[in-house]
GROMACS .gro file of C-alpha atoms in nm:
model
  239
    1MET     CA    1   1.424   0.137  -3.899
    2SER     CA    2   1.267   0.204  -3.558
    3LYS     CA    3   0.900   0.288  -3.534
    4LYS     CA    4   0.814   0.649  -3.446
    5ILE     CA    5   0.555   0.725  -3.180
    6LEU     CA    6   0.407   1.063  -3.092
    7VAL     CA    7   0.305   1.090  -2.726
    8VAL     CA    8   0.059   1.368  -2.643
    9GLU     CA    9   0.049   1.376  -2.263
   10ASP     CA   10   0.062   1.672  -2.025
   11GLU     CA   11   0.137   1.482  -1.702
   12PRO     CA   12   0.520   1.486  -1.676
   13THR     CA   13   0.553   1.166  -1.472
   14LEU     CA   14   0.335   0.965  -1.710
   15ALA     CA   15   0.506   1.115  -2.014
   16ARG     CA   16   0.846   1.008  -1.878
   17LEU     CA   17   0.714   0.660  -1.801
   18LEU     CA   18   0.580   0.623  -2.154
   19THR     CA   19   0.898   0.756  -2.315
   20TYR     CA   20   1.129   0.538  -2.109
   21ASN     CA   21   0.943   0.212  -2.166
   22LEU     CA   22   0.882   0.275  -2.535
   23SER     CA   23   1.248   0.364  -2.584
   24GLN     CA   24   1.350   0.043  -2.408
   25GLU     CA   25   1.153  -0.147  -2.671
   26GLY     CA   26   1.330   0.033  -2.953
   27TYR     CA   27   1.064   0.290  -3.039
   28GLU     CA   28   1.160   0.648  -3.126
   29THR     CA   29   0.936   0.889  -2.933
   30LYS     CA   30   0.842   1.254  -2.946
   31VAL     CA   31   0.649   1.405  -2.654
   32VAL     CA   32   0.429   1.715  -2.652
   33ASP     CA   33   0.215   1.833  -2.361
   34HIS     CA   34  -0.051   2.047  -2.531
   35GLY     CA   35  -0.342   1.950  -2.752
   36GLY     CA   36  -0.274   2.212  -3.017
   37GLU     CA   37   0.094   2.121  -3.031
   38GLY     CA   38   0.000   1.755  -3.058
   39LEU     CA   39  -0.223   1.826  -3.356
   40GLN     CA   40   0.050   2.029  -3.523
   41ALA     CA   41   0.314   1.762  -3.461
   42ALA     CA   42   0.087   1.489  -3.599
   43GLN     CA   43   0.015   1.690  -3.913
   44GLN     CA   44   0.375   1.790  -3.978
   45GLY     CA   45   0.549   1.464  -3.892
   46THR     CA   46   0.520   1.101  -3.998
   47TYR     CA   47   0.447   0.859  -3.715
   48ASP     CA   48   0.361   0.492  -3.686
   49LEU     CA   49   0.141   0.556  -3.381
   50ILE     CA   50   0.001   0.836  -3.167
   51ILE     CA   51  -0.062   0.788  -2.796
   52LEU     CA   52  -0.316   1.054  -2.709
   53ASP     CA   53  -0.443   1.155  -2.366
   54ILE     CA   54  -0.802   1.277  -2.350
   55MET     CA   55  -0.754   1.547  -2.085
   56LEU     CA   56  -0.515   1.802  -2.237
   57PRO     CA   57  -0.469   2.178  -2.219
   58GLY     CA   58  -0.585   2.366  -2.526
   59LEU     CA   59  -0.753   2.115  -2.755
   60ASN     CA   60  -0.864   1.802  -2.573
   61GLY     CA   61  -0.789   1.457  -2.709
   62PHE     CA   62  -1.127   1.419  -2.879
   63GLU     CA   63  -1.079   1.746  -3.066
   64VAL     CA   64  -0.727   1.651  -3.174
   65LEU     CA   65  -0.848   1.311  -3.296
   66GLN     CA   66  -1.148   1.451  -3.482
   67LYS     CA   67  -0.941   1.716  -3.658
   68LEU     CA   68  -0.683   1.457  -3.764
   69ARG     CA   69  -0.945   1.225  -3.909
   70GLN     CA   70  -1.128   1.510  -4.080
   71LYS     CA   71  -0.805   1.601  -4.257
   72GLY     CA   72  -0.757   1.242  -4.372
   73ASN     CA   73  -0.476   1.156  -4.129
   74LYS     CA   74  -0.497   0.778  -4.077
   75THR     CA   75  -0.213   0.740  -3.826
   76PRO     CA   76  -0.328   0.482  -3.570
   77VAL     CA   77  -0.420   0.633  -3.234
   78ILE     CA   78  -0.436   0.483  -2.886
   79ILE     CA   79  -0.628   0.702  -2.644
   80LEU     CA   80  -0.553   0.722  -2.271
   81THR     CA   81  -0.867   0.740  -2.058
   82ALA     CA   82  -0.954   0.745  -1.690
   83ARG     CA   83  -1.065   0.417  -1.537
   84ASN     CA   84  -1.445   0.364  -1.542
   85ALA     CA   85  -1.483   0.645  -1.798
   86GLU     CA   86  -1.671   0.431  -2.051
   87GLU     CA   87  -1.816   0.739  -2.221
   88GLU     CA   88  -1.465   0.852  -2.309
   89VAL     CA   89  -1.378   0.513  -2.453
   90VAL     CA   90  -1.690   0.490  -2.668
   91GLN     CA   91  -1.659   0.848  -2.791
   92GLY     CA   92  -1.292   0.796  -2.870
   93LEU     CA   93  -1.352   0.479  -3.070
   94LYS     CA   94  -1.638   0.636  -3.260
   95SER     CA   95  -1.416   0.936  -3.337
   96GLY     CA   96  -1.159   0.713  -3.501
   97ALA     CA   97  -0.929   0.584  -3.225
   98ASP     CA   98  -0.782   0.240  -3.291
   99ASP     CA   99  -0.755   0.129  -2.928
  100TYR     CA  100  -0.757   0.258  -2.573
  101ILE     CA  101  -0.574   0.213  -2.244
  102THR     CA  102  -0.730   0.300  -1.910
  103LYS     CA  103  -0.517   0.467  -1.645
  104PRO     CA  104  -0.347   0.344  -1.438
  105PHE     CA  105  -0.204   0.072  -1.661
  106GLY     CA  106   0.083  -0.174  -1.648
  107VAL     CA  107   0.389  -0.156  -1.870
  108ALA     CA  108   0.319  -0.501  -2.017
  109GLU     CA  109  -0.033  -0.398  -2.120
  110LEU     CA  110   0.096  -0.075  -2.274
  111LEU     CA  111   0.363  -0.245  -2.482
  112ALA     CA  112   0.129  -0.524  -2.591
  113ARG     CA  113  -0.134  -0.280  -2.715
  114VAL     CA  114   0.122  -0.060  -2.888
  115SER     CA  115   0.270  -0.361  -3.068
  116ALA     CA  116  -0.072  -0.495  -3.166
  117VAL     CA  117  -0.198  -0.163  -3.307
  118ILE     CA  118   0.118  -0.100  -3.509
  119ARG     CA  119   0.114  -0.457  -3.639
  120ARG     CA  120  -0.245  -0.454  -3.758
  121THR     CA  121  -0.237  -0.104  -3.906
  122LYS     CA  122   0.096  -0.115  -4.087
  123SER     CA  123  -0.099  -0.166  -4.408
  124ASP     CA  124  -0.413   0.024  -4.504
  125GLU     CA  125  -0.719  -0.121  -4.334
  126GLY     CA  126  -0.970   0.039  -4.566
  127VAL     CA  127  -1.086   0.340  -4.366
  128PHE     CA  128  -1.192   0.610  -4.613
  129MET     CA  129  -1.454   0.872  -4.693
  130ASP     CA  130  -1.741   0.787  -4.927
  131ASP     CA  131  -1.713   1.027  -5.221
  132ASN     CA  132  -2.089   1.026  -5.275
  133ASN     CA  133  -2.193   1.161  -4.936
  134ASN     CA  134  -1.866   1.219  -4.747
  135ASP     CA  135  -1.950   0.954  -4.487
  136LYS     CA  136  -1.674   0.768  -4.307
  137VAL     CA  137  -1.654   0.405  -4.420
  138ILE     CA  138  -1.467   0.112  -4.269
  139GLN     CA  139  -1.414  -0.171  -4.516
  140PHE     CA  140  -1.310  -0.522  -4.418
  141GLY     CA  141  -1.328  -0.773  -4.700
  142ASP     CA  142  -1.679  -0.750  -4.845
  143LEU     CA  143  -1.803  -0.575  -4.532
  144ARG     CA  144  -1.866  -0.200  -4.524
  145ILE     CA  145  -1.953  -0.020  -4.201
  146TYR     CA  146  -2.078   0.338  -4.176
  147PRO     CA  147  -2.006   0.431  -3.810
  148GLU     CA  148  -2.185   0.765  -3.810
  149LYS     CA  149  -2.505   0.620  -3.958
  150TYR     CA  150  -2.508   0.283  -3.779
  151GLU     CA  151  -2.535   0.108  -4.115
  152VAL     CA  152  -2.373  -0.213  -4.237
  153ASN     CA  153  -2.345  -0.329  -4.597
  154LEU     CA  154  -2.226  -0.676  -4.692
  155ASN     CA  155  -2.184  -0.793  -5.052
  156GLY     CA  156  -2.390  -0.496  -5.163
  157GLU     CA  157  -2.680  -0.575  -4.930
  158SER     CA  158  -2.784  -0.385  -4.620
  159ILE     CA  159  -2.765  -0.589  -4.298
  160PRO     CA  160  -3.013  -0.479  -4.030
  161LEU     CA  161  -2.847  -0.488  -3.688
  162ARG     CA  162  -2.965  -0.396  -3.344
  163PRO     CA  163  -2.769  -0.107  -3.186
  164LYS     CA  164  -2.564  -0.332  -2.956
  165GLU     CA  165  -2.488  -0.575  -3.240
  166PHE     CA  166  -2.362  -0.283  -3.445
  167GLU     CA  167  -2.140  -0.159  -3.162
  168VAL     CA  168  -1.996  -0.508  -3.111
  169LEU     CA  169  -1.918  -0.534  -3.484
  170LEU     CA  170  -1.767  -0.184  -3.491
  171TYR     CA  171  -1.536  -0.270  -3.203
  172LEU     CA  172  -1.427  -0.597  -3.363
  173VAL     CA  173  -1.368  -0.452  -3.710
  174GLN     CA  174  -1.133  -0.188  -3.570
  175ARG     CA  175  -0.921  -0.474  -3.428
  176PRO     CA  176  -0.921  -0.732  -3.709
  177GLY     CA  177  -0.762  -1.062  -3.621
  178VAL     CA  178  -0.713  -0.961  -3.257
  179VAL     CA  179  -0.878  -1.164  -2.983
  180ILE     CA  180  -1.123  -0.944  -2.791
  181THR     CA  181  -1.229  -1.073  -2.451
  182ARG     CA  182  -1.589  -1.088  -2.339
  183ASP     CA  183  -1.503  -0.847  -2.057
  184ASP     CA  184  -1.369  -0.592  -2.305
  185LEU     CA  185  -1.682  -0.617  -2.518
  186MET     CA  186  -1.909  -0.588  -2.217
  187ASN     CA  187  -1.724  -0.287  -2.075
  188ILE     CA  188  -1.715  -0.097  -2.404
  189VAL     CA  189  -2.055  -0.182  -2.548
  190TRP     CA  190  -2.266  -0.215  -2.233
  191GLY     CA  191  -2.060  -0.005  -1.992
  192PHE     CA  192  -1.856  -0.075  -1.683
  193ASP     CA  193  -2.163  -0.051  -1.461
  194TYR     CA  194  -2.369  -0.308  -1.652
  195ILE     CA  195  -2.495  -0.572  -1.410
  196GLY     CA  196  -2.571  -0.843  -1.663
  197GLY     CA  197  -2.344  -1.140  -1.727
  198GLN     CA  198  -2.121  -1.243  -2.015
  199ARG     CA  199  -2.408  -1.446  -2.156
  200THR     CA  200  -2.541  -1.117  -2.295
  201VAL     CA  201  -2.224  -1.077  -2.501
  202ASP     CA  202  -2.245  -1.434  -2.629
  203VAL     CA  203  -2.608  -1.395  -2.734
  204HIS     CA  204  -2.540  -1.076  -2.929
  205VAL     CA  205  -2.229  -1.220  -3.096
  206SER     CA  206  -2.421  -1.533  -3.193
  207SER     CA  207  -2.699  -1.325  -3.351
  208LEU     CA  208  -2.447  -1.103  -3.527
  209ARG     CA  209  -2.257  -1.403  -3.660
  210LYS     CA  210  -2.572  -1.555  -3.809
  211LYS     CA  211  -2.660  -1.229  -3.986
  212LEU     CA  212  -2.313  -1.207  -4.138
  213GLU     CA  213  -2.308  -1.570  -4.250
  214MET     CA  214  -2.647  -1.540  -4.420
  215ASN     CA  215  -2.491  -1.315  -4.685
  216GLN     CA  216  -2.142  -1.459  -4.730
  217GLU     CA  217  -1.883  -1.696  -4.586
  218SER     CA  218  -1.556  -1.503  -4.586
  219VAL     CA  219  -1.598  -1.245  -4.308
  220GLN     CA  220  -1.658  -1.438  -3.988
  221ILE     CA  221  -1.646  -1.400  -3.611
  222ASP     CA  222  -1.431  -1.677  -3.468
  223SER     CA  223  -1.476  -1.796  -3.110
  224ILE     CA  224  -1.157  -1.841  -2.909
  225ARG     CA  225  -1.237  -2.091  -2.638
  226GLY     CA  226  -1.210  -1.945  -2.290
  227LEU     CA  227  -1.108  -1.601  -2.417
  228GLY     CA  228  -1.345  -1.425  -2.652
  229TYR     CA  229  -1.385  -1.346  -3.021
  230LYS     CA  230  -1.201  -1.212  -3.324
  231LEU     CA  231  -1.310  -1.091  -3.667
  232VAL     CA  232  -1.133  -1.265  -3.954
  233ILE     CA  233  -1.145  -1.325  -4.328
  234HIS     CA  234  -1.138  -1.691  -4.430
  235SER     CA  235  -1.000  -1.646  -4.779
  236SER     CA  236  -1.030  -2.017  -4.858
  237LYS     CA  237  -1.408  -1.981  -4.849
  238LYS     CA  238  -1.424  -1.716  -5.118
  239GLN     CA  239  -1.443  -1.972  -5.394
   0.00000   0.00000   0.00000
């Protein structure tokens, strides 16, 4: 059965480009060009992925995303943002987006990100609301992250992280098992205009890795030589 994708995009040329290329890959697509209609379609239909533009008439993309997550809709979402709009990317990810694509983008990048998001979210990833205080929780193995409170709990113990370490971990945990480049981490966490080098990313990841490994051995940040990092669970170390 083909995967169903909802495209919420009000620019006709881009909407046609998305529909054509997704259809060529075997995806079934539905396109709406208004934020309110996108929200309604997402709530009434069943989709494997939503591609959501930020700038929309009616409700904007952030509002659509927030309302979906508030209602418990866990359909994976890729947001479309303007190039160099790092605030949009950060806000989108914190609001519950699974990935982002900056415009303009290439077809190969689009299809790769769509495939990756659908693949890693086809089973429940453990995003839920804490019944005790109604906080959003992301669970990955023994790791629990509270995005709205900047808190991390591992094996029942609180892990104190610096703000940038937390943001690095949050970005990685929303893409488990996917290699994230140093450039991606720098652009999202530090911003496109940050003048520091990639060494800053490496230092923060190294510190974060040590804090995770102090409390357990299963959830780890693996280094991929020449590329970047990925968050994984080494089940063989759970003995």
